[in-house]
Coordinates of C-alpha atoms and ligand atoms in Angstrom, one line a residue:
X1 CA 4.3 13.2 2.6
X2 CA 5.1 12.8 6.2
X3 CA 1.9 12.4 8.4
X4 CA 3.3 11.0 11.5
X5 CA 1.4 11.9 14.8
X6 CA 2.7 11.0 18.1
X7 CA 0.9 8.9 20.6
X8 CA 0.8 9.4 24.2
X9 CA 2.9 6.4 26.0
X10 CA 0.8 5.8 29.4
X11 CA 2.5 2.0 30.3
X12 CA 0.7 0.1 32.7
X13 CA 3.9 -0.9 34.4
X14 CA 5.8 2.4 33.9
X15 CA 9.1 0.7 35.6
X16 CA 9.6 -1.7 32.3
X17 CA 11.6 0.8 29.2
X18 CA 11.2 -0.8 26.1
X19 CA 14.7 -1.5 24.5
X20 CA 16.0 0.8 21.8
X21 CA 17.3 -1.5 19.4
X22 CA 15.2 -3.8 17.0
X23 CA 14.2 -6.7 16.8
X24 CA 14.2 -6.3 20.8
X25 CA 11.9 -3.9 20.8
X26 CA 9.1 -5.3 19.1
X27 CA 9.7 -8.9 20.7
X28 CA 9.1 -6.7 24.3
X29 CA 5.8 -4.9 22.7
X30 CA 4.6 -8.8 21.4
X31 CA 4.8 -9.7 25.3
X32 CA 3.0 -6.1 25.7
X33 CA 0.1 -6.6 23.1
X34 CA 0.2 -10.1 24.4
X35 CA -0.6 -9.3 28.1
X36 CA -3.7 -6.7 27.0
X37 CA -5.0 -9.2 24.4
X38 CA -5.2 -12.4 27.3
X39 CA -7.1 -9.5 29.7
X40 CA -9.5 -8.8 26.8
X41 CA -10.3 -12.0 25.9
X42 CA -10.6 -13.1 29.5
X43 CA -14.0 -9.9 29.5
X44 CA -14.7 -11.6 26.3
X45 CA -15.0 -15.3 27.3
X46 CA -13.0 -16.7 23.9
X47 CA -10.1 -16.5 22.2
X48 CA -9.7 -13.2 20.1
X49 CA -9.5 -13.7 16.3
X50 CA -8.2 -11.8 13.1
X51 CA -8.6 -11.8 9.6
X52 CA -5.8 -10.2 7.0
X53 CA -7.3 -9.3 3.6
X54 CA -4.6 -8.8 1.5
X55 CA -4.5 -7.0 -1.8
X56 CA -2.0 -6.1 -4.1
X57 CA 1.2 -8.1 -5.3
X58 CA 3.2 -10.8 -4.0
X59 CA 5.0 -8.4 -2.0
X60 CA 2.0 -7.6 -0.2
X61 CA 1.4 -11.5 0.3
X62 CA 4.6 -11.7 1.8
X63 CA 3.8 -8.3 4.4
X64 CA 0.9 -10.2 5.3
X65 CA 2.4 -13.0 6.9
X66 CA 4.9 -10.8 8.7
X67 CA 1.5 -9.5 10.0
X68 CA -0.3 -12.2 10.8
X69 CA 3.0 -14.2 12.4
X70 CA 2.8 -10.9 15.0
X71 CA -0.6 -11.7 15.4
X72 CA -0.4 -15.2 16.2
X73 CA 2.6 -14.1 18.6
X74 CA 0.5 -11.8 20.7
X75 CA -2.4 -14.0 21.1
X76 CA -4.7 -13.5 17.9
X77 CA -6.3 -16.8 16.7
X78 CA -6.6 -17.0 13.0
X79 CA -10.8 -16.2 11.4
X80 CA -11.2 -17.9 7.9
X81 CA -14.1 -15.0 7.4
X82 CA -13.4 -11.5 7.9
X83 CA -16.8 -10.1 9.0
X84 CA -16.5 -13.0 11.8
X85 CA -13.4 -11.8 13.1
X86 CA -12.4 -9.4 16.1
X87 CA -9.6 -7.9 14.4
X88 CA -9.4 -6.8 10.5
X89 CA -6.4 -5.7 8.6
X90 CA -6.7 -4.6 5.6
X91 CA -3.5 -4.5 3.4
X92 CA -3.6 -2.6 0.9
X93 CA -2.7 -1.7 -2.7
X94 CA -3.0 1.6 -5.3
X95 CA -1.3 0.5 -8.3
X96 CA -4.8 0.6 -10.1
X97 CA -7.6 3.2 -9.0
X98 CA -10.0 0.1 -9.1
X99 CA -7.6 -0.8 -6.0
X100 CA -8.3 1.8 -4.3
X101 CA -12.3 1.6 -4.7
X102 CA -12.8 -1.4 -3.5
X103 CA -11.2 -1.0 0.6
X104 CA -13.4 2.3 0.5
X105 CA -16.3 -0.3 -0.4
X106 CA -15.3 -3.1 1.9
X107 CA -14.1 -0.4 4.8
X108 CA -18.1 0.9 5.1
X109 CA -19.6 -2.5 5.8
X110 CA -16.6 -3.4 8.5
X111 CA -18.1 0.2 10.1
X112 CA -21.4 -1.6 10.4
X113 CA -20.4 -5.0 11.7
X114 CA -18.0 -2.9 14.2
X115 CA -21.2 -1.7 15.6
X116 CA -22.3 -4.8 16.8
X117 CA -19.0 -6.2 18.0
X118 CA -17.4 -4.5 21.2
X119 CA -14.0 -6.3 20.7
X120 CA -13.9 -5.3 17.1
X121 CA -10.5 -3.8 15.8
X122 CA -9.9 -2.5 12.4
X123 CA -6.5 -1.7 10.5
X124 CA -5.2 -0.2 7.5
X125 CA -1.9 -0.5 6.7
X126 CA 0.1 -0.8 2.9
X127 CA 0.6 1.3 0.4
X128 CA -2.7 3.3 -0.2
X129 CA -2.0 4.3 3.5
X130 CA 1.1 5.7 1.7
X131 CA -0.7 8.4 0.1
X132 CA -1.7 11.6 2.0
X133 CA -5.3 12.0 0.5
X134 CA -5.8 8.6 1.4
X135 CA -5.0 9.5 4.9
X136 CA -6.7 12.8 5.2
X137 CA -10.3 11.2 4.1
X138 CA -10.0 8.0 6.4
X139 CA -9.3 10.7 9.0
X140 CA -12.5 12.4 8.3
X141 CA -15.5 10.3 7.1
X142 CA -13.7 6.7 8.9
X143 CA -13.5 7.3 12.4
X144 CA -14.0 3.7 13.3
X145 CA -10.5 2.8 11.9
X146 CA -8.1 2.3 15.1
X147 CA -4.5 1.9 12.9
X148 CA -3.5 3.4 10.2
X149 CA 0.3 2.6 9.2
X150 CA 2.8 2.5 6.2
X151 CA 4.5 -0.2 4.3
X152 CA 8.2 1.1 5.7
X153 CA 7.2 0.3 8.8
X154 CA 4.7 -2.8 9.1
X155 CA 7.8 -4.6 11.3
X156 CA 6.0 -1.9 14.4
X157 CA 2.9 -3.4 14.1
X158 CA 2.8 -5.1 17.8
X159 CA 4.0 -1.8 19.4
X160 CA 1.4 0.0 17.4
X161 CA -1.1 -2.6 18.6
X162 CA 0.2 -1.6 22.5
X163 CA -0.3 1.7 21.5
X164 CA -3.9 1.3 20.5
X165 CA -4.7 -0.7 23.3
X166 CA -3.2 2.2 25.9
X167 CA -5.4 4.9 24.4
X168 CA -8.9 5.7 22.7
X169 CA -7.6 7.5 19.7
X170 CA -6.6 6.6 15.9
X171 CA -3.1 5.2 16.0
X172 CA -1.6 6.8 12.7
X173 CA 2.1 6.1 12.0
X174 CA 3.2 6.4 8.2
X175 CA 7.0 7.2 7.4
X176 CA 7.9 8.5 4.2
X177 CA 10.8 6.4 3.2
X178 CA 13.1 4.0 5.5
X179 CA 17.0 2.8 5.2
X180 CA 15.8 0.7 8.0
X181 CA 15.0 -3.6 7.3
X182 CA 14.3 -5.3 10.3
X183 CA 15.1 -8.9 10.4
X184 CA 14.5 -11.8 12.4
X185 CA 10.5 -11.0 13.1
X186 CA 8.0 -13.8 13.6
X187 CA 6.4 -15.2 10.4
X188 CA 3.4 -17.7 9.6
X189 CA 3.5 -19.0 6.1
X190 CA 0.9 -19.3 4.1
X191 CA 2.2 -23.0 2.8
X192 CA 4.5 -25.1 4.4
X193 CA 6.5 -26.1 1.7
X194 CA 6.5 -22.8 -0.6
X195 CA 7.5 -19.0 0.7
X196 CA 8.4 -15.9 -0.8
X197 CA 11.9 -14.4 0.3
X198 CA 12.2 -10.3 -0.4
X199 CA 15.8 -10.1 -1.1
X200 CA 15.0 -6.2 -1.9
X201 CA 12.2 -3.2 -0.9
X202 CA 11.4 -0.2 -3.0
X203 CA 12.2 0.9 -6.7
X204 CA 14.4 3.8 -8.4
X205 CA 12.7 3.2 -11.9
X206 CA 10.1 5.3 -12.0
X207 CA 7.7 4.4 -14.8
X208 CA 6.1 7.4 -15.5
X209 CA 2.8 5.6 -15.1
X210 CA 3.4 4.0 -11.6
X211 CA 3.1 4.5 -8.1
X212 CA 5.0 2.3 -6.8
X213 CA 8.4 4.1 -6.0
X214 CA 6.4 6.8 -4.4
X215 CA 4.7 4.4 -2.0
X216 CA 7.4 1.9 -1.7
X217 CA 10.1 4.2 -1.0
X218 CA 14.1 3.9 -2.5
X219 CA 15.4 0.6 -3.6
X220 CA 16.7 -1.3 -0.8
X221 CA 18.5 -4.3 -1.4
X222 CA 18.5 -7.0 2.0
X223 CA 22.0 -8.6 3.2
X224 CA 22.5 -11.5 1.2
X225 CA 24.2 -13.1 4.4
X226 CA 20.5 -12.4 6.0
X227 CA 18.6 -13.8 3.0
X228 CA 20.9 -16.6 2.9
X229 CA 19.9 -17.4 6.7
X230 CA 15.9 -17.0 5.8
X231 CA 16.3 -19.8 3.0
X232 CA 18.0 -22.1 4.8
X233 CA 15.8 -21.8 7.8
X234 CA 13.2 -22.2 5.4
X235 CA 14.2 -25.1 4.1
X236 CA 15.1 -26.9 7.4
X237 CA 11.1 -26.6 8.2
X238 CA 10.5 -28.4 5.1
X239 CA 10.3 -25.6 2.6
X240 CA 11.5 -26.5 -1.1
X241 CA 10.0 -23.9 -3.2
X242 CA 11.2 -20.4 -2.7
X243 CA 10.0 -17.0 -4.6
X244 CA 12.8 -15.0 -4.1
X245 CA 10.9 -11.1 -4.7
X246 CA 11.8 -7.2 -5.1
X247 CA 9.6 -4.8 -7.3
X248 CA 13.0 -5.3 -10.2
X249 CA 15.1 -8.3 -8.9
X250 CA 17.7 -7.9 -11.7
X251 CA 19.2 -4.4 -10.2
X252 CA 19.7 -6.6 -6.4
X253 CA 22.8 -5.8 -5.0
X254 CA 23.9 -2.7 -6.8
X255 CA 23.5 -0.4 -3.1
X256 CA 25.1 -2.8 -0.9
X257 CA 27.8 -2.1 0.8
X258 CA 29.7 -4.6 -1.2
X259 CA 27.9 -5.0 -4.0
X260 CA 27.0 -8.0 -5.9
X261 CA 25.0 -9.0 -8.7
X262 CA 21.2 -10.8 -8.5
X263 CA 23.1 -14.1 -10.6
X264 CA 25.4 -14.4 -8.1
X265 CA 23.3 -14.0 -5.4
X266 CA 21.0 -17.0 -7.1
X267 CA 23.9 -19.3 -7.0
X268 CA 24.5 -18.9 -3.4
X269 CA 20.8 -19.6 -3.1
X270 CA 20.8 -22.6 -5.5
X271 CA 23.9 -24.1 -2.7
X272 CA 21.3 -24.4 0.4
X273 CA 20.5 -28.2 0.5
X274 CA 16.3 -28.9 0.5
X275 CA 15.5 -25.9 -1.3
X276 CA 14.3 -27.6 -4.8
X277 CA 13.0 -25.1 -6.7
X278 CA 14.2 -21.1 -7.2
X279 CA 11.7 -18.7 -8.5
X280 CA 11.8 -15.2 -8.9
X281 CA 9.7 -11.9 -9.4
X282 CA 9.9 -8.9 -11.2
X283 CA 12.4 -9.0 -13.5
X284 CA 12.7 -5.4 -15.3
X285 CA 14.1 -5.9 -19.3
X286 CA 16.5 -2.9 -19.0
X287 CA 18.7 -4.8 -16.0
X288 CA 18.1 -8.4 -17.3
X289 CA 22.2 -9.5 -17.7
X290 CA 23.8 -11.9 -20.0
X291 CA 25.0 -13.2 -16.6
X292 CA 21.7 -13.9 -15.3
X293 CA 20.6 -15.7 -18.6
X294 CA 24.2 -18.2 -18.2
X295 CA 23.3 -18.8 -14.5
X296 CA 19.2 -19.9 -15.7
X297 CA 20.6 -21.7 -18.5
X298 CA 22.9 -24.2 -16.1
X299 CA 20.7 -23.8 -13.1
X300 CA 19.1 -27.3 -11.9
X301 CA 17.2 -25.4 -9.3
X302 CA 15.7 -22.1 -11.4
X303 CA 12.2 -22.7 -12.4
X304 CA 11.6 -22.7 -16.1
X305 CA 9.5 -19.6 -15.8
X306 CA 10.5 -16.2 -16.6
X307 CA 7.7 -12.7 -15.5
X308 CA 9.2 -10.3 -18.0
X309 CA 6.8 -7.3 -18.4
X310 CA 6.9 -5.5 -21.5
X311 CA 4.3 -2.7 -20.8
X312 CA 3.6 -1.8 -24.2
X313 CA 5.6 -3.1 -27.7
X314 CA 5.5 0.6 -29.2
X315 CA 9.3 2.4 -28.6
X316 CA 7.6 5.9 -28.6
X317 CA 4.9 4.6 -25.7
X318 CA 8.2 2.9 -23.8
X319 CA 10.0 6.3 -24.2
X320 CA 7.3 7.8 -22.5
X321 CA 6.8 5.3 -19.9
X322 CA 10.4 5.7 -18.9
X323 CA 11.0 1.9 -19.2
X324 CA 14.3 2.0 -20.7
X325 CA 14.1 -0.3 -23.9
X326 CA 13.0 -0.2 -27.1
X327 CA 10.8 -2.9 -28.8
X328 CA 13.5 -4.4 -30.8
X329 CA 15.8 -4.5 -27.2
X330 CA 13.4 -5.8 -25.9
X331 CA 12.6 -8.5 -28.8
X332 CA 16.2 -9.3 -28.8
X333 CA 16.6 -10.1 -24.9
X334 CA 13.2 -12.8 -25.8
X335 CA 15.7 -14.2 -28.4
X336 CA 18.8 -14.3 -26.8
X337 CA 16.8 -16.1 -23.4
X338 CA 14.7 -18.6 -25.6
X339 CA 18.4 -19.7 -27.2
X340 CA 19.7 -20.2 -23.6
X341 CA 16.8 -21.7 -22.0
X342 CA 14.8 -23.0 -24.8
X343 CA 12.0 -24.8 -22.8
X344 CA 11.2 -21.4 -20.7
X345 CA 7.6 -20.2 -20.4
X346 CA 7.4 -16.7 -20.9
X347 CA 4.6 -14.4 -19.0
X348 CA 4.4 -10.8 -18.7
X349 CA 2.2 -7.4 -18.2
X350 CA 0.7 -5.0 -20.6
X351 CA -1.1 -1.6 -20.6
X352 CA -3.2 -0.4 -22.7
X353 CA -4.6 3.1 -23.3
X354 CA -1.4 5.0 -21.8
X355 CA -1.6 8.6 -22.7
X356 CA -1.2 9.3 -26.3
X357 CA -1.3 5.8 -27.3
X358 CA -2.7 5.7 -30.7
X359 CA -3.8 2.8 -32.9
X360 CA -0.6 2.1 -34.3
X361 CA 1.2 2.2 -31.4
X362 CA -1.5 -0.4 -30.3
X363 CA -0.5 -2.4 -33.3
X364 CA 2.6 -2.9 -31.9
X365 CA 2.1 -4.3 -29.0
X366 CA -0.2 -6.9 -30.2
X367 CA 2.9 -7.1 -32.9
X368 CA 4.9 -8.5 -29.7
X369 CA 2.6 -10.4 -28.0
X370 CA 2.3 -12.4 -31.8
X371 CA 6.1 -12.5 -31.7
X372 CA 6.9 -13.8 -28.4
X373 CA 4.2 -16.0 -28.1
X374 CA 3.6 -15.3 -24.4
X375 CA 2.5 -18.5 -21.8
X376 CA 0.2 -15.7 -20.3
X377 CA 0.0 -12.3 -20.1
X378 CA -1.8 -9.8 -17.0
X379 CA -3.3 -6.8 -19.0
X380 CA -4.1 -3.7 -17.7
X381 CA -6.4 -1.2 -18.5
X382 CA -4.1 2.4 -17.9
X383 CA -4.8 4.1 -14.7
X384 CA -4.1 7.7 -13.9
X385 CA -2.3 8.0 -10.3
X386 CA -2.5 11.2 -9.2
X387 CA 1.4 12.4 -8.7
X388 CA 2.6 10.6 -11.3
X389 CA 4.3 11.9 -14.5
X390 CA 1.8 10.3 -17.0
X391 CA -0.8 11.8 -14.9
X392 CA -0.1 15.2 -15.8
X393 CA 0.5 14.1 -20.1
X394 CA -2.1 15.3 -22.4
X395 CA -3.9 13.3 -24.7
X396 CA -5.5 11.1 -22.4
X397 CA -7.1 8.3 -24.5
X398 CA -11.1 8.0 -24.1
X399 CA -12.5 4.9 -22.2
X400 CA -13.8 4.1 -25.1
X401 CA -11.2 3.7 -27.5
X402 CA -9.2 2.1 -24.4
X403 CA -11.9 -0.9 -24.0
X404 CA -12.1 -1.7 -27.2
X405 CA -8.2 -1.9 -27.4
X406 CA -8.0 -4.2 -23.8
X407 CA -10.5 -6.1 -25.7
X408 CA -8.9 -6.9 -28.7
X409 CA -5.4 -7.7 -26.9
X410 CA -7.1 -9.8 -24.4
X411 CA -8.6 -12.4 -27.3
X412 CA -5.3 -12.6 -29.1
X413 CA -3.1 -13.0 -25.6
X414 CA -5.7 -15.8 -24.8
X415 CA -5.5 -17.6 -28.0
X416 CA -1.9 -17.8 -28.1
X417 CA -1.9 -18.8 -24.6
X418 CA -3.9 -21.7 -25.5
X419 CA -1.9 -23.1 -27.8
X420 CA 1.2 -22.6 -26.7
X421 CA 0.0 -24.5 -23.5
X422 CA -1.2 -27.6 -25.2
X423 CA 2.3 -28.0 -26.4
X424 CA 3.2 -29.7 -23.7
X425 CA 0.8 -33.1 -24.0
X426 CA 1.4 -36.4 -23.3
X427 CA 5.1 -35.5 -22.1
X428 CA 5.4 -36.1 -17.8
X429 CA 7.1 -33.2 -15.8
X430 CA 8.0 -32.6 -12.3
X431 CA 5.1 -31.0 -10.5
X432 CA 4.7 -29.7 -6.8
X433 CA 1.8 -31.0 -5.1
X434 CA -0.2 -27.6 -3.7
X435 CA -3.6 -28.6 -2.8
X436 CA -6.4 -30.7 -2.9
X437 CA -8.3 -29.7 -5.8
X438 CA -11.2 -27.3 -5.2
X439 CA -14.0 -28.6 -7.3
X440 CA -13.0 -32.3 -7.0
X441 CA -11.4 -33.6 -3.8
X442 CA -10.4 -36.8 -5.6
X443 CA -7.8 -34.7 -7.8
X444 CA -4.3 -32.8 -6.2
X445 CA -3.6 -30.0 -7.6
X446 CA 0.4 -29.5 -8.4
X447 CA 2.4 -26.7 -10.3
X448 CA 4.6 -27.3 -12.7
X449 CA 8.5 -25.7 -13.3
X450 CA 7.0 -23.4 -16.2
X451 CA 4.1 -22.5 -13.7
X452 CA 1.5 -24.3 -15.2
X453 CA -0.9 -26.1 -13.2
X454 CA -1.6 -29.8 -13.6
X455 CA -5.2 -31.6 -11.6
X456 CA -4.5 -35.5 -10.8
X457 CA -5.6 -38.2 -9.0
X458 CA -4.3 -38.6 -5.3
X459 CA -4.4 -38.2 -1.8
X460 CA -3.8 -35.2 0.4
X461 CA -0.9 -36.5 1.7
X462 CA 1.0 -35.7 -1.4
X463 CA 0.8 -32.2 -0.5
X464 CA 4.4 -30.3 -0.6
X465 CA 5.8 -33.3 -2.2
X466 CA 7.4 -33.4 -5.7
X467 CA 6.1 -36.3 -7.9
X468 CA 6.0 -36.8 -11.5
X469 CA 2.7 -36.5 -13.8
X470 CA 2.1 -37.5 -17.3
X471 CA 0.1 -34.8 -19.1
X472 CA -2.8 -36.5 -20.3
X473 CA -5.3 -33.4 -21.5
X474 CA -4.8 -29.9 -22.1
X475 CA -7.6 -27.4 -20.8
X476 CA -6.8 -24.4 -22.0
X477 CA -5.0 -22.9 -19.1
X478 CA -4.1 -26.1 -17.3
X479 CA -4.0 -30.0 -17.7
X480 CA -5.4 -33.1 -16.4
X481 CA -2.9 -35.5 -16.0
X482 CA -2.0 -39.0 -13.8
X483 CA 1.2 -39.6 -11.4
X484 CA 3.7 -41.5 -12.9
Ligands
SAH1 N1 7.8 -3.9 -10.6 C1 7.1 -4.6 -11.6 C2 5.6 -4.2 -11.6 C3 4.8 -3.9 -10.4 S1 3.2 -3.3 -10.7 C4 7.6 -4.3 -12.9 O1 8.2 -3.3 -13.2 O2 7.4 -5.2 -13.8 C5 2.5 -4.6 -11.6 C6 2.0 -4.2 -12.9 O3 0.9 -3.2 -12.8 C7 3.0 -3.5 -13.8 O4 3.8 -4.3 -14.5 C8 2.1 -2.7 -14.8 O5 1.7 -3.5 -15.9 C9 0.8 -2.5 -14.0 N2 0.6 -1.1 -13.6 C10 1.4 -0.3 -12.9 N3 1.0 1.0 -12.8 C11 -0.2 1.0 -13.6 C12 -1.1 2.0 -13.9 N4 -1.0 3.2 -13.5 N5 -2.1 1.6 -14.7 C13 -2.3 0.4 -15.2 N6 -1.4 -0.6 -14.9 C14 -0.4 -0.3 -14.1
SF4_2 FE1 6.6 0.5 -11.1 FE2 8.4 0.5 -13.0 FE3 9.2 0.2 -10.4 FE4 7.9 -1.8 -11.7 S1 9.9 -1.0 -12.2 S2 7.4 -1.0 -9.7 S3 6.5 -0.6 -13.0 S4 8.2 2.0 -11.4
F3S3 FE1 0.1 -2.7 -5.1 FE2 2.0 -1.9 -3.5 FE3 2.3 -4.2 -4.8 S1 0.8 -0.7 -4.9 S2 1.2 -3.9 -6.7 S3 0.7 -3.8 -3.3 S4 3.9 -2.7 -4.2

């Protein structure tokens, strides 16, 4: 999978060496990128501008702001609209094919509005860019792209900005797997008060059906000395919400050099003073310890939300998906959580229509998603990526028979979710102000420890606080409710 082409290094000031070790580097390419960026936007007359579409996970989300906290260092100003802005990056995702159809979309009318723009940069980076094919046909029918790069190595993105700016070619730099994490790089948070933290990179699991481990690369799990540092930097600026992230957070630890388990690493988060709240995504069954469950069940700080994807509820289907666990396992683990945190809201991820799935199969997943009761689930319709195991099984289940499946699960995941929503009128729970509402700027929006939503009266300056709101009306997926 390597595709990694050299680019010739003509420095304007060919006295200046750019340090070998990182972050050091990529601080001396920011002051680089930052030097060309002032020259162009002294030709253009304004200040330069970019826009970072983001697609994909909460991973992604979090690659983003590494991004756009380069960008702001080397001189970028932020564009609310993309076709506005000077500079485009687009990262991307190929979990789904659908994914994958969309950037081609969006990618042909950025060609057109490049036309008319002289300044205009575009580039690609994430983990389609991860995929040779993907590569090969930007290389061919997108000429207008200037970077292409990988999700091992987004921390380059300043020197690979340099680079563009030195020469008139396509910058492409994709790796195929990295031991490498960089730390201490500029960031700009989306919120103030809430971040994501990636305590790990990667994933050894592979489900037969997923891309993700090729495009991701080997589990890599961060220094917990180094995430320590992040959250409590974090929450000295004034954040008290933190989303602590890896593609399966309950095997952290396991390749560090002394390891150490994702519950203990949780407690040394839960000791850092301002952080209020403790979230975490993915959790996969198979790795989900009794340990964990103790640490949720006496944590003050863990959100009363657990993501806990089941995939599918037949034992054949999770044989062949490689996941690890069989219905009742995985029926078991709901019980044995539910009896140690008994208020916890339960959400988690389905496909439907994986090869040879047949109705009965079927039946048991909607079996489990009767059983468990989830808050919400994401369902997915199965979607063949090309390398994958499942992509090479027979018995490929027809679209048809696949729709009217997703169909059917949908309705009964939504009616359940419903109810077991409503459950919590009339009682008042802690909620974090996020926003003002969108459709009525009289109302804040807050979230609540299960990750339901809650719409209030109050002013904008409640924003990042915690408050308390009675629940006054359930609406389906979220409440209306007053401050307390
Ligand atoms: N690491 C996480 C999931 C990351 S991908 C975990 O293991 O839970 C997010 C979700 O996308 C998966 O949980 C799965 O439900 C879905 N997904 C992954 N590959 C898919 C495919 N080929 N077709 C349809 N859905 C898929
Ligand atoms: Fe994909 Fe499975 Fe890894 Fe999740 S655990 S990212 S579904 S391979
Ligand atoms: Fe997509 Fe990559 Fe996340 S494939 S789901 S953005 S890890």
């Amino acid at each position: 999978m390597i595709e990694k082409e050299k680019w010739e290094r003509t420095f304007r000031e060919p006295l200046d060496e750019p340090p070998a070790h990182e972050p050091e580097r990529q601080y001396y390419f920011m002051e680089k990128a930052r030097k060309y960026i002032q020259e162009a936007s002294a030709r253009a007359g304004r200040p330069l501008t970019f826009h970072v579409t983001t697609f994909g996970c909460q991973m992604n989300a979090r690659d983003s702001e590494k991004l756009e906290g380069i960008l702001k260092k080397v001189g970028y100003v932020e564009e609310p609209e993309e076709e506005k802005a000077d500079f485009v990056i687009y990262n991307t995702c190929t979990v789904r094919e659908n994914a994958n159809q969309r950037v081609y979309g969006r990618l042909g009318q950025l060609g057109h509005a490049k036309k008319s723009n002289p300044h205009m940069m575009i580039a690609l980076c994430g983990c389609m860019m991860q995929e040779p094919q993907v590569v090969e046909k930007l290389k061919k029918s997108y000429h207008f792209v200037d970077i292409i790069f990988g999700t091992h190595n987004i921390y380059k993105f300043a020197e690979l900005i340099a680079a563009r700016m030195e020469s008139d070619r396509m910058i492409i730099d994709i790796w195929k797997d990295t031991d490498k994490i960089v730390e201490d790089l500029p960031v700009a948070r989306k919120y103030p008060f809430k971040s994501g933290v990636n305590i790990m990179f990667g994933c050894n699991n592979f489900c037969s059906y997923c891309i993700v481990p090729y495009v991701r690369g080997r589990e890599r799990s961060r220094d917990p000395k180094a995430i320590i540092r992040e959250v409590e930097r974090l929450a000295a600026d004034g954040v008290v919400e933190i989303m602590l992230l890896g593609q399966n957070v309950n095997s952290y630890g396991k390749t560090l050099e002394h390891p150490m388990t994702f519950a203990q690493l949780l407690e040394e988060v839960e000791k850092v003073d301002g952080i209020e709240r403790i979230r975490f995504m993915t959790s996969h069954p198979k790795d989900l310890s009794d340990e964990l469950i103790e640490v949720m069940g006496r944590s003050k700080k863990i959100c009363r939300h657990l993501h806990l994807p089941v995939q599918s509820g037949s034992s054949r289907i999770l044989e062949k998906m490689n996941r690890r666990y069989t219905k009742e396992q995985y029926l078991a683990l709901v019980e044995k959580i539910r009896a140690a945190v008994p208020d916890i809201s339960l959400t988690t991820d389905i496909i439907v229509g994986f090869p040879g799935e047949t109705e009965e199969d079927f039946q048991e997943t909607l079996d489990v998603v009767r059983r468990v009761r989830y808050d919400s689930a994401f369902t997915f319709i199965y979607s063949k990526r090309t390398g994958t195991p499942a992509a090479a099984m027979e018995d490929q289940v027809p679209q048809v028979v696949v729709k009217d499946r997703f169909d059917r699960l949908l309705k009964e995941v939504q009616e359940i979710a419903g109810e077991v929503c409503a459950v919590h009128q009339g009682t008042v729970q802690e909620v974090l102000v996020e926003s003002v509402n969108d459709h009525d700027p009289s109302l804040m929006t807050g979230r609540m420890s299960n990750n339901l939503l809650v719409h209030f009266p109050g002013g904008e300056d409640l924003t990042g606080k915690l408050v308390q709101v009675r629940l006054d009306e359930c609406r389906g997926f979220y409440y209306l409710g007053h401050m307390v």
